[in-house]
Short mmCIF file of C-alpha atoms in Angstrom, two decimals:
data_model
loop_
_atom_site.label_atom_id
_atom_site.label_comp_id
_atom_site.label_asym_id
_atom_site.label_seq_id
_atom_site.Cartn_x
_atom_site.Cartn_y
_atom_site.Cartn_z
CA MET A 260 44.27 11.64 -1.79
CA THR A 261 41.01 10.04 -2.75
CA ALA A 262 40.98 9.71 -6.52
CA LEU A 263 37.31 8.37 -7.20
CA LEU A 264 34.85 10.19 -5.07
CA ARG A 265 31.03 9.95 -5.40
CA THR A 266 29.38 12.67 -3.47
CA PRO A 267 25.67 12.54 -2.55
CA ALA A 268 23.49 15.77 -3.67
CA ALA A 269 22.93 18.13 -1.14
CA ASP A 270 19.46 18.56 0.66
CA THR A 271 16.96 20.62 -1.75
CA PRO A 272 13.47 21.45 -1.11
CA LYS A 273 10.84 19.05 -2.18
CA ASP A 274 9.63 21.02 -5.08
CA ALA A 275 12.96 21.86 -6.34
CA PRO A 276 14.27 20.15 -9.78
CA VAL A 277 15.89 16.88 -9.50
CA PRO A 278 19.70 17.60 -9.42
CA LEU A 279 21.57 16.66 -12.39
CA SER A 280 24.40 14.42 -11.37
CA THR A 281 27.68 14.56 -13.51
CA ASP A 282 30.47 12.28 -13.56
CA CYS A 283 33.87 14.16 -14.52
CA VAL A 284 37.06 12.23 -15.65
CA ALA A 285 40.38 14.28 -15.81
CA ASP A 286 43.31 13.52 -17.89
CA SER A 287 47.21 14.20 -17.41
CA ALA A 288 47.16 16.98 -19.86
CA GLY A 289 44.75 19.22 -18.14
CA GLY A 290 41.46 18.20 -20.02
CA LEU A 291 38.19 17.12 -18.43
CA THR A 292 35.30 14.91 -19.67
CA PHE A 293 31.66 15.40 -18.33
CA ASP A 294 29.12 12.75 -18.60
CA LEU A 295 25.41 13.10 -17.55
CA ALA A 296 21.93 11.27 -18.19
CA ASP A 297 19.98 12.38 -21.11
CA PRO A 298 16.86 14.09 -19.95
CA GLY A 299 15.43 13.95 -23.37
CA ALA A 300 14.90 17.50 -23.66
CA LYS A 301 14.31 19.10 -26.87
CA GLY A 302 16.83 21.48 -28.64
CA ALA A 303 20.48 21.85 -28.45
CA ALA A 304 22.25 20.97 -24.83
CA HIS A 305 25.23 22.65 -23.63
CA LEU A 306 27.56 22.37 -20.33
CA LEU A 307 28.35 25.80 -19.11
CA LEU A 308 31.30 26.74 -16.83
CA ARG A 309 30.66 30.26 -15.34
CA LEU A 310 33.50 32.18 -13.47
CA ARG A 311 32.38 33.04 -9.90
CA GLU A 312 31.24 36.72 -9.89
CA THR A 313 33.33 37.35 -6.77
CA GLU A 314 36.40 36.33 -8.96
CA THR A 315 35.49 38.19 -12.10
CA ASP A 316 37.45 41.01 -13.49
CA PRO A 317 34.85 43.88 -14.10
CA ASP A 318 36.93 45.15 -16.65
CA THR A 319 36.71 42.03 -18.72
CA ASP A 320 34.03 41.13 -21.28
CA ASP A 321 31.11 38.75 -19.90
CA ALA A 322 31.88 36.43 -22.76
CA ALA A 323 35.31 35.46 -21.25
CA ASP A 324 33.40 34.67 -18.04
CA GLU A 325 31.57 31.61 -19.56
CA VAL A 326 32.56 28.66 -21.56
CA ARG A 327 29.99 26.53 -23.47
CA LEU A 328 30.78 23.14 -24.56
CA PRO A 329 28.21 20.99 -26.43
CA LEU A 330 26.61 18.03 -24.98
CA THR A 331 26.38 15.31 -27.55
CA PRO A 332 25.11 11.75 -27.33
CA ALA A 333 27.60 9.08 -25.68
CA GLY A 334 25.62 6.05 -25.77
CA ASP A 335 23.58 4.33 -23.05
CA GLY A 336 21.44 7.23 -22.50
CA ARG A 337 24.38 9.64 -21.76
CA LEU A 338 25.16 12.95 -22.96
CA ARG A 339 29.01 14.08 -22.95
CA ALA A 340 30.89 17.31 -22.90
CA VAL A 341 34.68 17.69 -23.39
CA LEU A 342 36.97 20.32 -22.23
CA PRO A 343 40.24 19.92 -23.81
CA SER A 344 43.36 21.21 -22.35
CA SER A 345 43.76 23.52 -25.52
CA VAL A 346 40.74 25.68 -24.40
CA GLY A 347 41.95 28.28 -22.05
CA LEU A 348 40.47 28.52 -18.75
CA PRO A 349 41.50 31.66 -16.60
CA GLU A 350 42.21 31.21 -12.94
CA GLY A 351 39.40 31.05 -10.68
CA ARG A 352 36.31 29.00 -9.57
CA TRP A 353 34.27 27.88 -12.47
CA ASP A 354 30.50 26.65 -11.40
CA ALA A 355 29.09 23.92 -13.70
CA TYR A 356 25.56 24.06 -15.28
CA ALA A 357 23.61 22.28 -18.01
CA GLU A 358 21.43 24.01 -20.43
CA TYR A 359 18.84 22.34 -22.55
CA GLY A 360 17.25 24.42 -25.57
CA GLY A 361 15.95 27.58 -24.27
CA SER A 362 15.52 26.54 -20.70
CA ALA A 363 17.13 28.01 -17.69
CA PRO A 364 20.62 26.55 -17.08
CA ARG A 365 20.69 23.96 -13.89
CA ARG A 366 23.28 23.71 -11.29
CA LEU A 367 25.09 20.49 -11.49
CA VAL A 368 26.23 18.18 -8.79
CA PRO A 369 28.89 15.79 -8.70
CA GLY A 370 28.73 11.97 -9.32
CA LEU A 371 31.98 10.11 -10.12
CA ASN A 372 35.12 12.19 -10.07
CA ASP A 373 37.82 10.29 -11.55
CA LEU A 374 41.11 12.35 -10.75
CA ARG A 375 43.49 9.54 -10.55
CA SER A 376 45.60 11.17 -13.54
CA LEU A 377 46.20 14.16 -11.50
CA VAL A 378 47.96 12.44 -8.91
CA ASP A 379 51.69 12.84 -9.03
CA ARG A 380 51.18 14.50 -12.42
CA VAL A 381 54.30 15.84 -14.23
CA PRO A 382 53.68 18.04 -17.19
CA THR A 383 56.34 18.83 -19.64
CA GLY A 384 55.90 22.87 -19.45
CA ALA A 385 56.98 22.89 -23.20
CA ARG A 386 54.24 25.41 -23.80
CA GLY A 387 55.55 27.77 -21.19
CA HIS A 388 52.68 27.43 -18.89
CA VAL A 389 50.80 24.93 -16.57
CA ALA A 390 47.15 24.38 -16.81
CA VAL A 391 45.37 22.87 -13.76
CA ARG A 392 41.73 21.93 -13.64
CA ILE A 393 40.33 20.09 -10.63
CA PRO A 394 36.64 19.43 -10.11
CA TYR A 395 35.45 19.48 -6.90
CA VAL A 396 32.35 19.64 -4.61
CA THR A 397 31.12 22.69 -3.02
CA LYS A 398 29.88 23.06 0.59
CA TYR A 399 26.47 23.18 -0.91
CA GLY A 400 26.91 19.89 -2.96
CA ASN A 401 27.56 21.42 -6.33
CA LEU A 402 30.14 20.69 -8.95
CA THR A 403 32.70 23.48 -9.59
CA VAL A 404 35.98 23.25 -11.44
CA ARG A 405 38.93 25.07 -9.72
CA ALA A 406 41.23 26.34 -12.40
CA TRP A 407 44.90 27.72 -12.65
CA HIS A 408 46.87 28.91 -15.36
CA ARG A 409 50.70 29.64 -14.53
CA ALA A 410 53.24 30.83 -17.07
CA PRO A 411 55.86 29.86 -15.87
CA HIS A 412 54.99 27.62 -12.78
CA ALA A 413 57.02 26.81 -9.55
CA GLU A 414 55.67 23.78 -8.09
CA ALA A 415 56.31 23.13 -4.32
CA GLY A 416 57.37 19.57 -3.52
CA GLU A 417 58.77 18.46 -0.10
CA LEU A 418 58.45 21.05 2.88
CA LEU A 419 61.26 20.39 5.33
CA LEU A 420 60.62 21.99 8.71
CA GLY A 421 64.01 22.66 10.74
CA ASP A 422 64.32 24.10 14.36
CA ALA A 423 64.02 27.58 12.98
CA GLU A 424 63.81 27.28 9.23
CA LEU A 425 61.85 26.15 6.25
CA THR A 426 63.63 24.29 3.49
CA VAL A 427 61.39 24.05 0.13
CA ARG A 428 62.22 21.52 -2.62
CA GLY A 429 60.41 22.35 -6.06
CA ARG A 430 60.31 22.31 -9.59
CA VAL A 431 60.10 24.96 -12.20
CA PHE A 432 57.97 24.30 -15.40
CA GLY A 433 58.03 26.79 -18.44
CA ILE A 434 61.36 28.15 -17.93
CA ALA A 435 65.02 26.77 -17.07
CA PRO A 436 66.29 28.17 -13.58
CA THR A 437 69.72 29.75 -13.80
CA ASP A 438 72.53 30.24 -11.35
CA GLY A 439 71.10 33.49 -10.69
CA ALA A 440 67.79 32.22 -9.15
CA TYR A 441 66.64 33.59 -5.87
CA VAL A 442 63.40 33.31 -3.77
CA GLU A 443 62.15 36.31 -2.09
CA ALA A 444 59.73 36.18 1.03
CA ARG A 445 57.47 39.38 0.72
CA ASN A 446 55.26 40.52 3.57
CA ARG A 447 51.80 40.94 2.53
CA ARG A 448 50.76 43.39 4.91
CA TRP A 449 54.05 45.76 4.19
CA PRO A 450 55.10 45.29 0.61
CA ALA A 451 58.58 47.19 1.44
CA LEU A 452 59.53 44.13 3.71
CA VAL A 453 61.37 41.53 1.59
CA HIS A 454 63.73 38.74 2.60
CA ARG A 455 65.93 37.29 -0.31
CA THR A 456 67.30 33.84 0.18
CA GLU A 457 69.53 31.98 -2.23
CA VAL A 458 68.41 28.93 -4.46
CA THR A 459 70.34 26.09 -5.53
CA THR A 460 69.26 24.43 -8.89
CA GLN A 461 69.76 21.05 -10.53
CA GLY A 462 68.20 20.94 -14.03
CA ALA A 463 64.65 21.91 -13.30
CA ASP A 464 64.49 21.41 -9.63
CA PHE A 465 65.25 23.96 -6.95
CA THR A 466 65.74 24.07 -3.21
CA CYS A 467 65.70 27.18 -0.89
CA THR A 468 65.76 27.58 2.98
CA VAL A 469 63.88 30.64 4.66
CA ALA A 470 64.92 31.50 8.19
CA TYR A 471 62.21 32.33 10.27
CA LYS A 472 64.22 34.84 12.24
CA ALA A 473 64.55 36.99 9.02
CA LEU A 474 60.86 37.18 8.88
CA VAL A 475 59.85 38.09 12.62
CA GLU A 476 60.22 42.15 11.74
CA GLY A 477 56.86 41.83 10.11
CA PRO A 478 53.97 39.79 11.60
CA GLY A 479 51.38 38.43 9.61
CA SER A 480 51.78 36.53 5.88
CA TRP A 481 55.01 36.11 3.88
CA ASP A 482 54.42 35.18 0.43
CA LEU A 483 57.12 33.06 -1.22
CA TRP A 484 58.45 34.06 -5.10
CA LEU A 485 60.98 32.51 -7.05
CA SER A 486 62.72 34.30 -9.62
CA PRO A 487 64.14 31.45 -11.69
CA ALA A 488 66.28 33.58 -13.79
CA GLY A 489 67.37 36.43 -11.41
CA ALA A 490 66.36 39.91 -11.39
CA ALA A 491 66.14 40.11 -15.13
CA GLY A 492 63.60 37.24 -15.54
CA PRO A 493 59.90 36.36 -14.60
CA GLU A 494 58.69 36.35 -10.68
CA VAL A 495 57.00 33.28 -9.90
CA ARG A 496 54.78 32.56 -7.07
CA ILE A 497 55.50 29.14 -5.26
CA ALA A 498 52.40 26.97 -5.29
CA ARG A 499 51.29 23.31 -5.19
CA LEU A 500 49.06 22.45 -7.89
CA LEU A 501 49.75 19.26 -9.44
CA ASP A 502 47.41 16.96 -7.60
CA ASP A 503 43.93 16.17 -7.04
CA VAL A 504 43.45 18.57 -3.93
CA ALA A 505 41.44 21.59 -5.18
CA ASP A 506 41.77 23.20 -1.45
CA LYS A 507 44.86 22.40 0.22
CA LYS A 508 44.67 25.01 2.86
CA PRO A 509 42.42 22.97 5.54
CA ILE A 510 44.31 19.75 4.40
CA PHE A 511 47.94 20.28 4.50
CA THR A 512 48.84 21.77 7.86
CA TYR A 513 52.20 22.07 9.26
CA PRO A 514 53.40 22.55 12.95
CA VAL A 515 54.71 25.98 13.78
CA THR A 516 58.13 26.96 15.34
CA ARG A 517 58.52 29.01 18.78
CA LEU A 518 61.26 31.62 18.29
CA ASP A 519 62.24 34.05 21.24
CA THR A 520 62.56 37.55 19.86
CA GLU A 521 63.45 40.87 21.39
CA GLY A 522 59.80 41.51 21.11
CA GLY A 523 58.73 38.38 22.81
CA PRO A 524 57.94 34.79 21.54
CA VAL A 525 56.64 34.35 18.32
CA GLU A 526 55.29 31.38 16.24
CA ALA A 527 56.51 30.68 12.45
CA GLY A 528 55.32 27.97 10.08
CA PRO A 529 54.23 27.41 6.50
CA TYR A 530 50.99 27.23 5.01
CA TYR A 531 48.93 27.14 1.73
CA THR A 532 46.61 30.03 0.89
CA VAL A 533 43.17 29.93 -0.72
CA ASP A 534 44.82 29.77 -4.01
CA ASN A 535 46.99 26.93 -3.07
CA ASP A 536 50.05 29.53 -3.05
CA LEU A 537 52.91 28.94 -0.36
CA SER A 538 53.32 31.32 2.36
CA VAL A 539 54.81 31.47 5.95
CA ARG A 540 52.74 33.02 8.85
CA VAL A 541 54.43 34.79 11.69
CA GLY A 542 52.68 35.87 14.60
CA ALA A 543 52.73 36.21 18.45
CA ALA A 544 52.93 32.94 20.40
CA ASP A 545 50.02 31.87 22.49
#
């Protein structure tokens, strides 16, 4: 995917403030560095990351929904803020702003996004979790950071589409798979509908095959969960996070398979959700 991206600012009213363009560099550990022009404003400067209100848990403290990073001189008339991988960023979409002194925060727009280190990233998983932060441009032309924090994490790799089945190859981070590992396809509409399939493992890698005919009893979406240590261990949502694509649903598309059933023909196939989780959709054929 594109690793270096310069995005023009969205159209703004003539009397609106000039958008603040921000370059962003991602590192392989999950950290981000933000660079923007120094406007020469008085007072302390900060870069703010604010969790979208629609994704905020109303029971959490408001302070947990904002991260303030100091903007310090970086030379050549630039200011810099650093978000280390060690700073926790809960899952969600974090909108980026700049704040100078006591002035109102101003929304940032993306300049140059250097995401090369995210391509084919392979974290160690030694901390028991995987932290992913991907800066991207919103449909309004603004800068937002998509964040995930999975502990442990099951990364979907190659998807093999057969005549009537889906084979998933992936890798587990943060926990060692055991011989008792299995995958469950869970119907989102009817939670009582669950189809379990065996998993083969080799080191941290796993492979499973989901037969579409086992899912036709429940139309809609079937979410894929891995239990890497069997029933006594954690349940891990299978997802694809370790690259530079913030929203995979409209980009990673797969053909569907047509099946004949007692209730008529249906179509089934994999897709990635808005959270980049892997699911299978089953529905009536056209």
